Structure formats: structure tokens, C-alpha cells
Tab-separated table of C-alpha atoms and ligand atoms in Angstrom:
chain	number	residue	atom	x	y	z
A	5	MET	CA	-6.855	-13.034	3.476
A	6	CYS	CA	-3.900	-13.231	1.199
A	7	ALA	CA	-0.506	-11.711	2.090
A	8	LYS	CA	0.152	-8.440	0.253
A	9	TRP	CA	3.230	-8.154	-1.906
A	10	TYR	CA	4.886	-5.619	0.413
A	11	LEU	CA	4.936	-8.087	3.294
A	12	GLY	CA	7.641	-10.033	1.505
A	13	THR	CA	11.321	-9.187	1.671
A	14	GLY	CA	13.335	-8.845	-1.473
A	15	ALA	CA	16.881	-8.684	-2.715
A	16	GLN	CA	18.994	-5.582	-1.908
A	17	ASN	CA	16.344	-4.559	0.598
A	18	ASP	CA	18.740	-2.498	2.687
A	19	VAL	CA	18.356	0.094	-0.087
A	20	VAL	CA	15.792	-1.132	-2.626
A	21	ILE	CA	12.232	-1.048	-1.299
A	22	ASN	CA	10.304	-2.276	-4.310
A	23	THR	CA	10.298	-2.747	-8.050
A	24	SER	CA	7.561	-2.050	-10.561
A	25	ILE	CA	6.956	-2.455	-14.270
A	26	HIS	CA	4.284	-0.442	-16.077
A	27	LEU	CA	3.039	-1.199	-19.562
A	28	ALA	CA	0.748	1.115	-21.548
A	29	ARG	CA	-1.491	-0.466	-24.187
A	30	ASN	CA	-4.480	0.698	-26.226
A	31	LEU	CA	-7.178	-1.039	-28.180
A	32	LYS	CA	-6.614	-0.593	-31.890
A	33	THR	CA	-10.168	0.137	-32.913
A	34	CYS	CA	-11.191	2.505	-30.123
A	35	PRO	CA	-10.335	6.186	-29.743
A	36	PHE	CA	-8.009	6.959	-26.808
A	37	PRO	CA	-9.660	7.643	-23.419
A	38	ALA	CA	-9.757	11.444	-23.719
A	39	ARG	CA	-11.999	11.062	-26.793
A	40	LEU	CA	-14.432	8.573	-25.282
A	41	ASN	CA	-17.743	9.429	-23.666
A	42	LEU	CA	-18.931	7.633	-20.544
A	43	PRO	CA	-20.838	4.740	-22.191
A	44	GLU	CA	-17.883	4.137	-24.540
A	45	LYS	CA	-15.469	4.051	-21.599
A	46	LEU	CA	-17.655	1.545	-19.790
A	47	LYS	CA	-17.687	-0.592	-22.908
A	48	VAL	CA	-13.859	-0.484	-23.100
A	49	ASN	CA	-13.755	-1.490	-19.419
A	50	SER	CA	-15.942	-4.496	-20.013
A	51	ILE	CA	-13.998	-5.648	-23.090
A	52	ILE	CA	-10.701	-5.539	-21.178
A	53	LYS	CA	-12.231	-7.092	-18.078
A	54	GLY	CA	-13.460	-9.966	-20.257
A	55	ALA	CA	-9.937	-10.548	-21.568
A	56	ALA	CA	-8.420	-10.337	-18.074
A	57	ASP	CA	-10.966	-12.794	-16.677
A	58	SER	CA	-9.861	-15.378	-19.201
A	59	ILE	CA	-6.277	-15.394	-17.902
A	60	GLN	CA	-5.878	-18.683	-16.075
A	61	ASP	CA	-3.064	-18.059	-13.621
A	62	TYR	CA	-4.193	-14.660	-12.342
A	63	SER	CA	-7.540	-13.711	-10.948
A	64	PHE	CA	-8.530	-10.085	-10.725
A	65	ASN	CA	-11.001	-8.210	-8.589
A	66	TYR	CA	-12.777	-5.597	-10.663
A	67	ALA	CA	-13.973	-2.221	-9.362
A	68	GLU	CA	-15.523	0.740	-11.130
A	69	MET	CA	-13.882	3.781	-9.528
A	70	LYS	CA	-17.297	5.443	-9.354
A	71	THR	CA	-18.419	2.866	-6.781
A	72	LEU	CA	-15.545	3.656	-4.377
A	73	SER	CA	-15.393	6.514	-1.891
A	74	GLN	CA	-12.906	9.344	-2.356
A	75	ALA	CA	-10.854	8.033	0.609
A	76	GLU	CA	-10.750	4.542	-0.877
A	77	VAL	CA	-9.479	5.880	-4.196
A	78	VAL	CA	-6.850	8.107	-2.555
A	79	SER	CA	-5.748	5.164	-0.450
A	80	LEU	CA	-5.215	3.149	-3.647
A	81	ALA	CA	-2.959	5.975	-4.844
A	82	GLU	CA	-1.083	6.072	-1.522
A	83	ARG	CA	-0.427	2.373	-1.923
A	84	HIS	CA	0.812	3.140	-5.466
A	85	LEU	CA	-1.792	0.816	-6.961
A	86	VAL	CA	-3.192	3.648	-9.076
A	87	SER	CA	-1.655	6.942	-10.172
A	88	PRO	CA	-2.657	10.217	-8.482
A	89	GLU	CA	-3.997	11.271	-11.894
A	90	PHE	CA	-6.241	8.210	-11.960
A	91	ALA	CA	-7.548	9.005	-8.489
A	92	SER	CA	-8.309	12.601	-9.439
A	93	SER	CA	-11.242	11.757	-11.688
A	94	ARG	CA	-13.299	8.616	-11.204
A	95	ASP	CA	-15.822	8.713	-14.059
A	96	GLY	CA	-15.572	5.821	-16.492
A	97	ARG	CA	-12.441	4.443	-14.910
A	98	ALA	CA	-12.000	0.998	-13.435
A	99	LEU	CA	-9.346	-1.086	-11.724
A	100	LEU	CA	-8.423	-4.747	-12.007
A	101	LEU	CA	-6.424	-5.885	-8.984
A	102	THR	CA	-5.073	-9.248	-7.839
A	103	GLU	CA	-5.687	-10.286	-4.243
A	104	ASP	CA	-2.040	-9.792	-3.238
A	105	GLU	CA	-2.070	-6.368	-4.968
A	106	SER	CA	1.072	-7.193	-6.950
A	107	VAL	CA	-0.721	-6.816	-10.295
A	108	SER	CA	-3.036	-3.922	-11.045
A	109	ILE	CA	-4.533	-2.757	-14.317
A	110	MET	CA	-5.882	0.779	-14.563
A	111	LEU	CA	-8.555	1.076	-17.227
A	112	ASN	CA	-9.115	4.359	-19.045
A	113	GLU	CA	-6.366	6.321	-17.359
A	114	GLU	CA	-4.151	8.061	-19.986
A	115	ASP	CA	-4.433	4.852	-22.013
A	116	HIS	CA	-7.026	2.102	-22.174
A	117	ILE	CA	-4.674	-0.218	-20.306
A	118	ARG	CA	-2.010	0.652	-17.755
A	119	LEU	CA	-0.683	-2.601	-16.399
A	120	GLN	CA	1.472	-2.526	-13.274
A	121	VAL	CA	3.410	-5.316	-11.605
A	122	MET	CA	4.978	-4.502	-8.246
A	123	TYR	CA	7.301	-6.697	-6.189
A	124	ALA	CA	9.225	-6.161	-2.957
A	125	GLY	CA	12.960	-5.528	-3.189
A	126	PHE	CA	15.042	-5.561	-6.350
A	127	ALA	CA	13.187	-7.748	-8.826
A	128	LEU	CA	13.210	-6.130	-12.258
A	129	ASP	CA	13.537	-9.365	-14.223
A	130	GLU	CA	10.803	-11.115	-12.262
A	131	ALA	CA	8.438	-8.151	-12.517
A	132	TYR	CA	9.063	-7.790	-16.245
A	133	ARG	CA	8.495	-11.503	-16.773
A	134	THR	CA	5.128	-11.352	-15.007
A	135	ALA	CA	4.125	-8.175	-16.838
A	136	SER	CA	4.922	-9.684	-20.220
A	137	ILE	CA	3.078	-12.923	-19.432
A	138	ILE	CA	-0.050	-10.939	-18.583
A	139	GLU	CA	0.438	-8.614	-21.549
A	140	LYS	CA	0.743	-11.613	-23.890
A	141	GLU	CA	-2.407	-13.161	-22.457
A	142	LEU	CA	-4.276	-9.904	-22.975
A	143	SER	CA	-2.916	-9.470	-26.487
A	144	SER	CA	-4.119	-12.935	-27.472
A	145	LYS	CA	-7.658	-11.660	-26.808
A	146	LEU	CA	-7.322	-7.985	-27.694
A	147	ASP	CA	-5.962	-6.183	-30.726
A	148	PHE	CA	-3.471	-3.566	-29.519
A	149	ALA	CA	-2.650	-0.354	-31.366
A	150	PHE	CA	0.821	-0.952	-32.773
A	151	ASP	CA	2.950	0.480	-35.562
A	152	ASP	CA	6.140	-1.114	-36.903
A	153	ARG	CA	8.010	2.188	-36.876
A	154	LEU	CA	6.634	3.644	-33.647
A	155	GLY	CA	5.831	0.607	-31.517
A	156	TYR	CA	2.834	0.609	-29.185
A	157	LEU	CA	0.765	3.727	-29.739
A	158	THR	CA	-0.259	5.817	-26.780
A	159	GLN	CA	-2.496	8.816	-26.232
A	160	ASP	CA	0.532	10.864	-25.175
A	161	PRO	CA	3.098	10.622	-28.015
A	162	THR	CA	5.966	10.984	-25.528
A	163	ALA	CA	5.117	7.553	-24.069
A	164	LEU	CA	4.881	5.561	-27.300
A	165	GLY	CA	7.271	2.791	-28.287
A	166	THR	CA	7.685	0.064	-25.720
A	167	GLY	CA	5.127	1.845	-23.541
A	168	MET	CA	7.188	0.489	-20.673
A	169	LYS	CA	8.178	2.302	-17.538
A	170	ALA	CA	10.340	0.335	-15.109
A	171	SER	CA	10.982	1.716	-11.621
A	172	VAL	CA	12.726	0.890	-8.394
A	173	VAL	CA	11.994	2.728	-5.149
A	174	LEU	CA	15.198	3.413	-3.237
A	175	HIS	CA	15.712	4.395	0.390
A	176	LEU	CA	18.509	6.976	0.348
A	177	PRO	CA	18.773	8.569	3.808
A	178	ALA	CA	22.578	8.809	3.743
A	179	LEU	CA	22.751	10.398	0.285
A	180	VAL	CA	20.118	12.916	1.432
A	181	SER	CA	21.793	13.790	4.715
A	182	THR	CA	25.196	14.185	3.066
A	183	SER	CA	23.558	16.431	0.422
A	184	GLN	CA	24.662	14.234	-2.473
A	185	ILE	CA	21.142	13.673	-3.710
A	186	THR	CA	20.710	16.847	-5.792
A	187	LYS	CA	23.823	16.128	-7.776
A	188	LEU	CA	22.724	12.538	-8.225
A	189	ILE	CA	19.336	13.628	-9.592
A	190	THR	CA	21.109	15.729	-12.242
A	191	THR	CA	23.572	12.982	-13.142
A	192	VAL	CA	20.868	10.365	-13.482
A	193	SER	CA	18.795	12.575	-15.764
A	194	LYS	CA	21.685	12.634	-18.227
A	195	LEU	CA	21.537	8.860	-18.438
A	196	GLY	CA	17.968	8.683	-19.682
A	197	LEU	CA	16.540	7.969	-16.238
A	198	SER	CA	14.620	10.017	-13.736
A	199	LEU	CA	15.061	10.061	-9.966
A	200	ARG	CA	12.316	11.744	-7.984
A	201	GLY	CA	10.686	11.637	-4.579
A	202	SER	CA	8.300	8.747	-4.140
A	203	TYR	CA	6.195	10.793	-1.714
A	204	GLY	CA	6.880	14.463	-2.422
A	205	GLU	CA	9.356	16.011	-4.837
A	206	GLY	CA	13.104	16.666	-5.005
A	207	ALA	CA	15.169	17.009	-1.861
A	208	ALA	CA	11.909	17.373	0.097
A	209	ALA	CA	11.053	13.743	-0.627
A	210	LYS	CA	9.360	12.303	2.430
A	211	GLY	CA	10.969	9.329	4.128
A	212	ASP	CA	14.041	9.657	1.869
A	213	LEU	CA	12.232	7.453	-0.641
A	214	PHE	CA	13.091	7.980	-4.309
A	215	ARG	CA	11.767	6.425	-7.478
A	216	LEU	CA	14.308	5.662	-10.206
A	217	SER	CA	12.656	5.098	-13.618
A	218	ASN	CA	13.588	4.858	-17.270
A	219	THR	CA	12.406	7.714	-19.491
A	220	ILE	CA	13.336	6.144	-22.836
A	221	THR	CA	10.602	4.313	-24.694
A	222	LEU	CA	11.628	4.553	-28.336
A	223	GLY	CA	14.877	3.467	-29.979
A	224	ILE	CA	15.643	1.081	-27.130
A	225	SER	CA	14.368	-2.411	-26.375
A	226	GLU	CA	12.617	-3.298	-23.114
A	227	ARG	CA	15.553	-5.524	-22.218
A	228	ALA	CA	18.181	-2.815	-22.754
A	229	ALA	CA	16.105	-0.272	-20.817
A	230	ILE	CA	15.829	-2.693	-17.892
A	231	GLU	CA	19.534	-3.584	-17.949
A	232	ASN	CA	20.386	0.114	-17.993
A	233	LEU	CA	18.089	0.820	-15.030
A	234	LYS	CA	19.465	-2.186	-13.183
A	235	SER	CA	23.071	-1.105	-13.479
A	236	ILE	CA	22.367	2.501	-12.408
A	237	ALA	CA	20.228	1.319	-9.479
A	238	LEU	CA	23.034	-0.933	-8.252
A	239	GLN	CA	25.535	1.912	-8.536
A	240	ILE	CA	23.284	4.226	-6.529
A	241	ALA	CA	22.751	1.486	-3.935
A	242	ALA	CA	26.530	1.077	-3.610
A	243	GLN	CA	26.933	4.844	-3.223
A	244	GLU	CA	24.247	4.904	-0.540
A	245	ARG	CA	25.961	2.072	1.346
A	246	SER	CA	29.302	3.820	1.427
A	247	ALA	CA	27.626	7.091	2.473
A	248	ARG	CA	25.958	5.153	5.299
A	249	GLU	CA	29.297	3.793	6.428
A	250	GLU	CA	30.643	7.346	6.656
A	251	LEU	CA	27.502	8.488	8.442
A	252	PHE	CA	27.799	5.807	11.117
A	253	LYS	CA	31.339	6.931	11.969
A	254	ALA	CA	29.770	9.917	13.721
A	255	PRO	CA	28.138	8.907	17.040
A	256	VAL	CA	25.337	11.412	16.379
A	257	THR	CA	23.851	9.081	13.745
A	258	GLU	CA	23.159	6.315	16.219
A	259	ASP	CA	21.818	8.881	18.640
A	260	ARG	CA	19.411	10.280	16.034
A	261	ILE	CA	18.165	6.785	15.218
A	262	TYR	CA	17.451	5.944	18.876
A	263	ARG	CA	15.761	9.320	19.378
A	264	ALA	CA	13.585	8.715	16.325
A	265	TYR	CA	12.646	5.315	17.705
A	266	GLY	CA	11.899	6.866	21.082
A	267	VAL	CA	9.585	9.497	19.626
A	268	LEU	CA	7.740	6.945	17.496
A	269	LYS	CA	7.376	4.655	20.516
A	270	TYR	CA	6.014	7.275	22.890
A	271	ALA	CA	4.431	10.071	20.857
A	272	ARG	CA	0.696	10.660	21.306
A	273	LEU	CA	0.191	12.748	18.141
A	274	ILE	CA	2.157	12.354	14.963
A	275	ASP	CA	1.536	13.722	11.454
A	276	THR	CA	2.531	12.032	8.185
A	277	SER	CA	5.533	14.195	7.522
A	278	GLU	CA	7.115	13.733	10.972
A	279	PHE	CA	6.293	10.047	10.848
A	280	MET	CA	8.053	9.637	7.489
A	281	ASP	CA	11.183	11.489	8.716
A	282	LEU	CA	11.425	9.317	11.818
A	283	ILE	CA	10.593	5.978	10.227
A	284	SER	CA	13.314	6.656	7.664
A	285	LEU	CA	15.869	6.868	10.487
A	286	VAL	CA	14.419	3.789	12.141
A	287	ARG	CA	14.711	1.867	8.863
A	288	LEU	CA	18.334	2.946	8.603
A	289	GLY	CA	18.874	1.613	12.134
A	290	ALA	CA	16.989	-1.619	11.435
A	291	VAL	CA	19.125	-2.377	8.378
A	292	LYS	CA	22.260	-1.692	10.449
A	293	GLY	CA	21.027	-4.041	13.188
A	294	ILE	CA	20.700	-1.291	15.819
A	295	ILE	CA	16.911	-1.450	15.924
A	296	ASN	CA	15.278	-4.838	16.104
A	297	MET	CA	12.650	-4.445	13.403
A	298	ASP	CA	11.927	-6.210	10.169
A	299	CYS	CA	12.139	-4.144	6.948
A	300	ALA	CA	8.895	-5.606	5.606
A	301	GLN	CA	7.181	-4.483	8.813
A	302	ILE	CA	8.519	-0.959	8.322
A	303	GLU	CA	7.409	-0.843	4.668
A	304	ALA	CA	3.931	-2.000	5.607
A	305	LEU	CA	3.814	0.685	8.302
A	306	MET	CA	4.883	3.396	5.823
A	307	ILE	CA	2.003	2.407	3.552
A	308	HIS	CA	-0.598	2.016	6.285
A	309	MET	CA	0.183	5.359	7.948
A	310	GLN	CA	-0.605	7.531	4.889
A	311	PRO	CA	-3.545	9.888	5.550
A	312	ALA	CA	-6.320	8.298	3.455
A	313	THR	CA	-5.247	4.748	4.217
A	314	ILE	CA	-5.274	5.468	7.944
A	315	SER	CA	-8.753	6.983	7.697
A	316	LEU	CA	-9.969	3.778	6.071
A	317	SER	CA	-8.889	1.703	9.067
A	318	VAL	CA	-11.830	3.170	10.996
A	319	ASP	CA	-15.305	3.411	9.562
A	320	ARG	CA	-15.807	7.139	9.827
A	321	PRO	CA	-14.114	10.308	8.583
A	322	LEU	CA	-11.390	11.614	10.889
A	323	ASP	CA	-10.234	15.184	11.396
A	324	ARG	CA	-6.543	15.947	11.425
A	325	THR	CA	-5.994	15.643	15.167
A	326	GLU	CA	-7.948	12.408	15.394
A	327	ARG	CA	-5.905	11.038	12.542
A	328	ASP	CA	-2.578	12.059	14.107
A	329	LYS	CA	-3.706	10.497	17.371
A	330	LEU	CA	-4.716	7.245	15.689
A	331	ARG	CA	-1.438	7.190	13.751
A	332	ALA	CA	0.583	7.591	16.966
A	333	LYS	CA	-1.393	4.773	18.569
A	334	LEU	CA	-0.954	2.366	15.650
A	335	VAL	CA	2.764	3.153	15.444
A	336	ARG	CA	3.194	2.513	19.204
A	337	GLN	CA	1.434	-0.812	18.872
A	338	THR	CA	3.675	-1.896	16.005
A	339	LEU	CA	6.894	-0.839	17.727
B	25	MET	CA	28.264	31.320	-26.108
B	26	ILE	CA	26.428	31.878	-29.378
B	27	CYS	CA	22.815	30.889	-29.937
B	28	GLN	CA	22.548	27.520	-31.657
B	29	ASN	CA	19.533	28.506	-33.671
B	30	CYS	CA	20.475	31.834	-35.271
B	31	ASN	CA	24.261	31.541	-34.707
B	32	LYS	CA	24.196	35.300	-34.191
B	33	ASN	CA	23.050	36.530	-30.802
B	34	ASP	CA	24.498	35.596	-27.423
B	35	ALA	CA	22.723	32.627	-25.899
B	36	THR	CA	20.950	33.530	-22.670
B	37	LEU	CA	18.975	30.349	-22.176
B	38	HIS	CA	21.005	27.242	-21.344
B	39	MET	CA	19.191	23.994	-20.919
B	40	LYS	CA	20.380	20.511	-20.275
B	41	ARG	CA	17.653	18.120	-21.031
B	42	ILE	CA	17.023	14.543	-21.934
B	43	ILE	CA	15.277	14.021	-25.177
B	44	ASN	CA	14.104	10.502	-24.741
B	45	GLY	CA	17.326	9.173	-23.427
B	46	ARG	CA	19.795	11.384	-25.145
B	47	ALA	CA	21.280	14.207	-23.189
B	48	ALA	CA	21.181	17.382	-25.193
B	49	GLU	CA	22.491	20.796	-24.306
B	50	VAL	CA	20.546	23.634	-25.768
B	51	HIS	CA	21.815	27.191	-25.902
B	52	LEU	CA	19.485	29.808	-27.298
B	53	CYS	CA	19.090	33.566	-27.382
B	54	SER	CA	15.891	34.877	-25.882
B	55	ASP	CA	14.336	35.688	-29.272
B	56	CYS	CA	14.908	32.212	-30.656
B	57	ALA	CA	13.798	30.592	-27.394
B	58	ARG	CA	10.481	32.404	-27.659
B	59	SER	CA	9.966	31.695	-31.333
B	60	LEU	CA	10.773	28.012	-30.866
B	61	GLY	CA	8.183	27.780	-28.146
B	62	TYR	CA	10.662	27.241	-25.322
B	63	GLY	CA	9.140	29.692	-22.948
B	64	GLU	CA	8.404	28.955	-19.371
B	65	ALA	CA	8.155	25.291	-20.284
B	66	PHE	CA	11.768	24.801	-19.309
B	67	SER	CA	12.109	27.196	-16.418
B	68	GLY	CA	10.378	24.944	-13.932
B	69	PHE	CA	8.746	21.574	-13.572
B	70	GLY	CA	5.284	23.036	-13.375
B	71	LEU	CA	4.203	22.293	-16.904
B	72	GLY	CA	3.571	18.795	-18.085
B	73	PHE	CA	5.169	17.197	-21.083
B	74	GLY	CA	1.846	17.317	-22.892
B	75	HIS	CA	1.934	21.085	-22.813
B	76	LEU	CA	5.482	21.145	-24.110
B	77	LEU	CA	4.448	18.821	-26.884
B	78	GLY	CA	1.604	21.139	-27.791
B	79	GLU	CA	4.083	23.998	-28.065
B	80	LEU	CA	6.430	22.014	-30.252
B	81	LEU	CA	3.653	20.867	-32.521
B	82	SER	CA	2.152	24.292	-32.948
B	83	SER	CA	5.556	25.838	-33.636
B	84	ASN	CA	5.818	23.475	-36.624
B	85	GLU	CA	2.469	24.596	-37.856
B	86	ASN	CA	3.042	28.252	-38.507
B	87	GLY	CA	0.284	29.569	-40.659
B	88	SER	CA	-0.793	26.339	-42.274
B	89	ALA	CA	-4.563	26.567	-42.420
B	90	ASN	CA	-4.948	22.977	-43.465
B	91	SER	CA	-7.381	21.484	-41.002
B	92	MET	CA	-7.669	17.889	-42.091
B	93	ARG	CA	-9.363	15.609	-39.604
B	94	CYS	CA	-8.679	12.004	-38.630
B	95	PRO	CA	-11.422	9.967	-40.331
B	96	ALA	CA	-11.575	7.525	-37.409
B	97	CYS	CA	-11.985	9.881	-34.456
B	98	GLY	CA	-12.496	13.309	-36.004
B	99	LYS	CA	-9.610	15.022	-34.249
B	100	SER	CA	-7.710	17.665	-36.223
B	101	PHE	CA	-3.959	18.209	-36.093
B	102	GLU	CA	-4.543	21.657	-34.579
B	103	GLU	CA	-6.490	20.090	-31.733
B	104	ILE	CA	-3.705	17.580	-31.126
B	105	ALA	CA	-1.182	20.420	-31.085
B	106	GLU	CA	-3.338	22.212	-28.561
B	107	ASP	CA	-3.688	19.512	-25.889
B	108	GLY	CA	-0.763	17.222	-26.788
B	109	LYS	CA	-3.030	14.183	-26.997
B	110	MET	CA	-3.548	11.911	-29.966
B	111	GLY	CA	-7.186	11.064	-30.596
B	112	CYS	CA	-6.777	7.435	-31.646
B	113	ALA	CA	-4.333	4.963	-33.194
B	114	GLU	CA	-5.394	6.054	-36.681
B	115	CYS	CA	-4.309	9.656	-35.921
B	116	TYR	CA	-0.696	8.437	-35.997
B	117	ALA	CA	-1.133	7.129	-39.540
B	118	VAL	CA	-3.081	10.165	-40.771
B	119	PHE	CA	-0.706	12.764	-39.326
B	120	TYR	CA	2.476	10.684	-39.467
B	121	ASP	CA	4.448	13.004	-41.758
B	122	ARG	CA	3.471	16.106	-39.853
B	123	LEU	CA	4.226	14.421	-36.522
B	124	LEU	CA	7.604	13.052	-37.487
B	125	PRO	CA	9.698	16.195	-36.878
B	126	THR	CA	8.162	16.541	-33.426
B	127	LEU	CA	8.569	12.856	-32.632
B	128	ASN	CA	12.202	13.234	-33.619
B	129	LYS	CA	12.565	16.193	-31.297
B	130	ILE	CA	10.995	14.368	-28.384
B	131	HIS	CA	12.467	10.909	-28.778
B	132	GLY	CA	15.778	11.599	-30.463
B	133	LYS	CA	15.499	8.277	-32.259
B	134	THR	CA	12.423	7.173	-34.109
B	135	SER	CA	13.129	3.549	-34.834
B	136	TYR	CA	11.229	1.095	-32.704
B	137	MET	CA	13.363	-1.615	-31.113
B	138	GLY	CA	11.052	-3.255	-28.615
B	139	THR	CA	8.959	-6.410	-28.625
B	140	LYS	CA	6.171	-6.881	-31.133
B	141	PRO	CA	2.683	-8.140	-30.531
B	142	GLN	CA	2.341	-11.853	-31.173
B	143	THR	CA	0.446	-12.715	-34.307
B	144	SER	CA	-2.402	-15.021	-33.422
B	145	GLY	CA	-1.484	-18.667	-32.967
B	146	ASN	CA	2.268	-18.710	-32.471
B	147	SER	CA	2.969	-18.213	-28.813
B	148	ALA	CA	5.588	-20.189	-26.844
B	149	ALA	CA	8.318	-17.860	-28.075
B	150	PRO	CA	11.049	-17.284	-25.494
B	151	SER	CA	10.314	-14.146	-23.502
B	152	ILE	CA	13.596	-12.565	-24.552
B	153	SER	CA	14.589	-13.364	-28.089
B	154	LEU	CA	18.094	-13.566	-29.413
B	155	ASP	CA	17.315	-10.707	-31.761
B	156	GLU	CA	16.273	-8.488	-28.888
B	157	LEU	CA	19.496	-9.249	-27.075
B	158	LYS	CA	21.575	-8.629	-30.188
B	159	ASN	CA	19.834	-5.314	-30.740
B	160	ALA	CA	20.435	-4.358	-27.144
B	161	LEU	CA	24.092	-5.334	-27.506
B	162	SER	CA	24.672	-3.144	-30.533
B	163	GLU	CA	22.888	-0.267	-28.800
B	164	ALA	CA	25.091	-0.714	-25.743
B	165	ILE	CA	28.243	-0.717	-27.860
B	166	GLU	CA	27.054	2.357	-29.684
B	167	ARG	CA	26.580	4.111	-26.344
B	168	GLN	CA	29.970	2.792	-25.202
B	169	ASP	CA	28.334	1.118	-22.219
B	170	PHE	CA	30.788	-1.753	-22.103
B	171	GLU	CA	29.691	-3.118	-18.768
B	172	LEU	CA	26.190	-3.641	-20.115
B	173	ALA	CA	27.586	-4.966	-23.383
B	174	ALA	CA	29.595	-7.622	-21.536
B	175	SER	CA	26.550	-8.754	-19.586
B	176	LEU	CA	24.445	-8.911	-22.760
B	177	ARG	CA	27.142	-10.873	-24.561
B	178	ASP	CA	27.086	-13.423	-21.736
B	179	GLN	CA	23.310	-13.714	-22.016
B	180	ILE	CA	23.550	-14.201	-25.777
B	181	ASN	CA	26.181	-16.915	-25.379
B	182	GLU	CA	24.049	-18.644	-22.819
B	183	LEU	CA	20.994	-18.560	-25.057
B	184	VAL	CA	22.988	-19.892	-27.989
B	185	ARG	CA	24.458	-22.674	-25.836
B	186	GLU	CA	20.988	-23.705	-24.721
B	187	GLY	CA	20.054	-23.871	-28.381
B	188	GLY	CA	16.989	-21.906	-27.380
B	189	ALA	CA	16.346	-19.543	-30.229
B	190	LEU	CA	18.135	-19.370	-33.507
C	404	ZN	ZN1	19.099	33.056	-31.649
C	405	ZN	ZN1	-7.902	9.738	-34.753
């Protein structure tokens, strides 16, 4: 059993939870996924799998989505290894995944290839380096659709160009509780980036987790897009830190953190939404040194407590109450 | 405020949006908004970008009954305008001229500045080339992002000092 990427701790991890790089690529000679029938999709899968298998330094597990249960596929989405869109329809789609789950390749999602590299903490350069190594390996075996004027061609013309989406997931409890987040979302959108809830949208983002991504793919190089994202992410992190400092001046903050910890430690039933609210406070306390818990442990818990993932930890379907009961038990054991 | 499209009526629809990286403010009267295909697409986040694209494409295609099809995948421009999805790589070449105004609208800039696929045989190129950095630097200066420009300049100097890529 190999350690998953999220069990590591990364730079800036008081605010930055993880980093990911996505690259979209298509085979030159094949129509895009929406115009392929099932046998053609399976053929595309096997061509790409063949190229991925020849990469020396990375070994991938391959799974046709059709062979997985609905809960298994949703759990992959909860762990952000596949997109919700990918999970919504399983026919003709497949996944290549490394053992540590840091590299995943969705086959026949919006594009033939959606490569994702995900690392803990703030690691844009490292993630981009890995993504481009794998992309280069693939491109030495496969002919990608590319145009000198438009860059890499994608099924959705709004994604063409570099085909790169870089993201960092940020934990912003202080900016949420001081109501600065809405303004920040607007500001960021003017800078060619998007900031949205990582689980759930807008100010209702669960666990105060937000994903900051670039939206520019044409007229800008990968490097410039990453540098731009990096500098905005660091500015938001600094803003969050100073908002936290303000927050901790009021004794009620520490009280709320201990209460959250108390509920998580003793509750007998807990649903996802309450869990995410409370664990967010606990994480805030852990970073501050009030609660003796490791951030990596908290991140792993956030992932493992999502509804489909929790159902997978037992070998039978659970109803809502059973699931909330199991969640409370697993949380108690961890705390 | 006056409508930016007809320069006549009062603008009732005010939108701030990012068109691939460039912030643009759009002020339109309700008539122009409708005729340009900006309907509900901007009022909420419910509709995907694909749908918006479809609207933009079809608004460029008023009345043209020319239904040429891509020889590689058989998709027509009308079908692309309808679902916002290109059929294959060849579609871009076949419909390039008709797509260009829309691509301009979506991306703001239509010159590609990213990495290129390696041509078979010559690998071992540095992962970030000097050219890429220089491009990024001039972009940063153009956007007046001097903090980024300074950091890029340092990276360029370092690369040159190493004698890595020239
Ligand atoms: Zn008007
Ligand atoms: Zn085509």
C-alpha cells in the first residue's frame, strides 16, 4: 500500500491545501469524444493506454469506468481524481491512475486526454514539471491535435491554446467569516482567474475550501499563467493570515474552535455539511496550535468523510442515518 | 450610460466579464442584448460556456444557408453553433475563418504563446525555454505587472548565466 499524495504536507499549508495542473490533449486523427461511438472510444482508450504504459518512471492502473460501481465512480470525483462530469456518464470512458493517486488521466471526458497532477500544499512548479514530463512522454508516442495559431485544439473552443488549467485549493475560513470572500471572488475574476467553492459554490462553499484557477488559455504562455496564479494565491494567503490574526483577537474564535472539536469528538450522528463546517474550524485551530492535530490528517479526513467515499469503506450500501452514524464513529476514532 | 452597440438607447444591461483573461465591461440596451444573443446567459451561472458559445456562433450566422460539412468528421458549422462543440481537429481548419470572430470574442487574443509539441527526435530541451520566459516578460510588461516582470527577469538572467539555452 503506497501513501496517497494527500498524506504529505506541503508548503504554505496553513492556507494552501493542494495544487493541481490539468492538461487537455486530443489525438490529431480522431474525432473529439462527443463524435465517437462506443467501439471508437474504446479504441482511443487502448491507444492512449498503450502510450501511457510505455512511460518508464510512472506506472498507471487502468480502469474502464463501466466496470466500476456508481459509488466507486462518485468517490473518485469526491477525491477530485475525476471531474463530476466524467462521473456522470461512464460509457466508453476510462481512467489511468498512479498508485499514489497524484497523477490521473481521464480518457474520453471532454477531450481524449485530461491529464491531472495533484500535490499537497503549494507546489505549482513541481506539479507543472511532472505534468509536462508525462505530456512529453505521451506526445512522443501520440500525435496531438495542434495548430500554430491556436495551440492545442480542444472539443470546447473556449479551452484551446495551452489547454492548461492550474489550480490551488485554499482554506479561507477567516475571509469567509469576515465576509470578505464575495468581494475577493469579484476582484479575482477581473484578473483572469476564477475562485469558487471546492465543495459547493460561492459563499456556501463547504469547509471554507476554495479553488483558485487560471481561466486564460490563449495569448499567454503556461509559465506566465502559472506565475500569475502563484502571485495572486500568495496575496490571498497573506490576506487570509491577517484576517485570522484579527479573528483570534476575539475570544469567541477560540471558543468556537474548541466547541467544534468537542462536537466532532462526541457526536453520534454527523452529516457531511456539519462535518465540513466543524472540521474547517478545527483546521483553523490546528494551524494556530490550539488543537493538536496534523493538517495532513485533517485533509485525509475531509476526503474520507465524503458520502460516496464513506459508503465504500463498508461493503454494502448505507442509508443516510447509517452513513451519518458511521461518519461520527470514524471521526471520533481519528480525533 | 449609452448602449455600446447602437450608441443610441440607454444601456440597461451592465456586465463585467472576463473574456479569456481580459476584463471587459459591457453596457447594452435590452434590444441589442437580445439581438447579440446575450440573453439569460449572463444573468446567472446556470448556463455553461458551451451554450454561450453556441449563441455567439449562431448570432454570427444570420441567414447564411451555407451548410458545408467538415470532410473528416462530417459536422456542419450549424451543428457546432448549436452545441458549442467542435467535431474534430480538422473542423478548426475547415471553419477557421468563420470561427475567428467568435474566437476573438471569447479569448480576446488569438495568438498562441504556449509550448509546442516536440517534433520527433529532439527531446532534452529545457522544460522552460528562454523564449517562453521572454514572451512571458513582454506580456507582463504589457499588462504592467511589474512584480511578475521582475521575477521573470531574474529567471531569464539565471538561465542566461547557466548558459542553458541560447
Ligand atoms: Zn443598443
Ligand atoms: Zn471535423
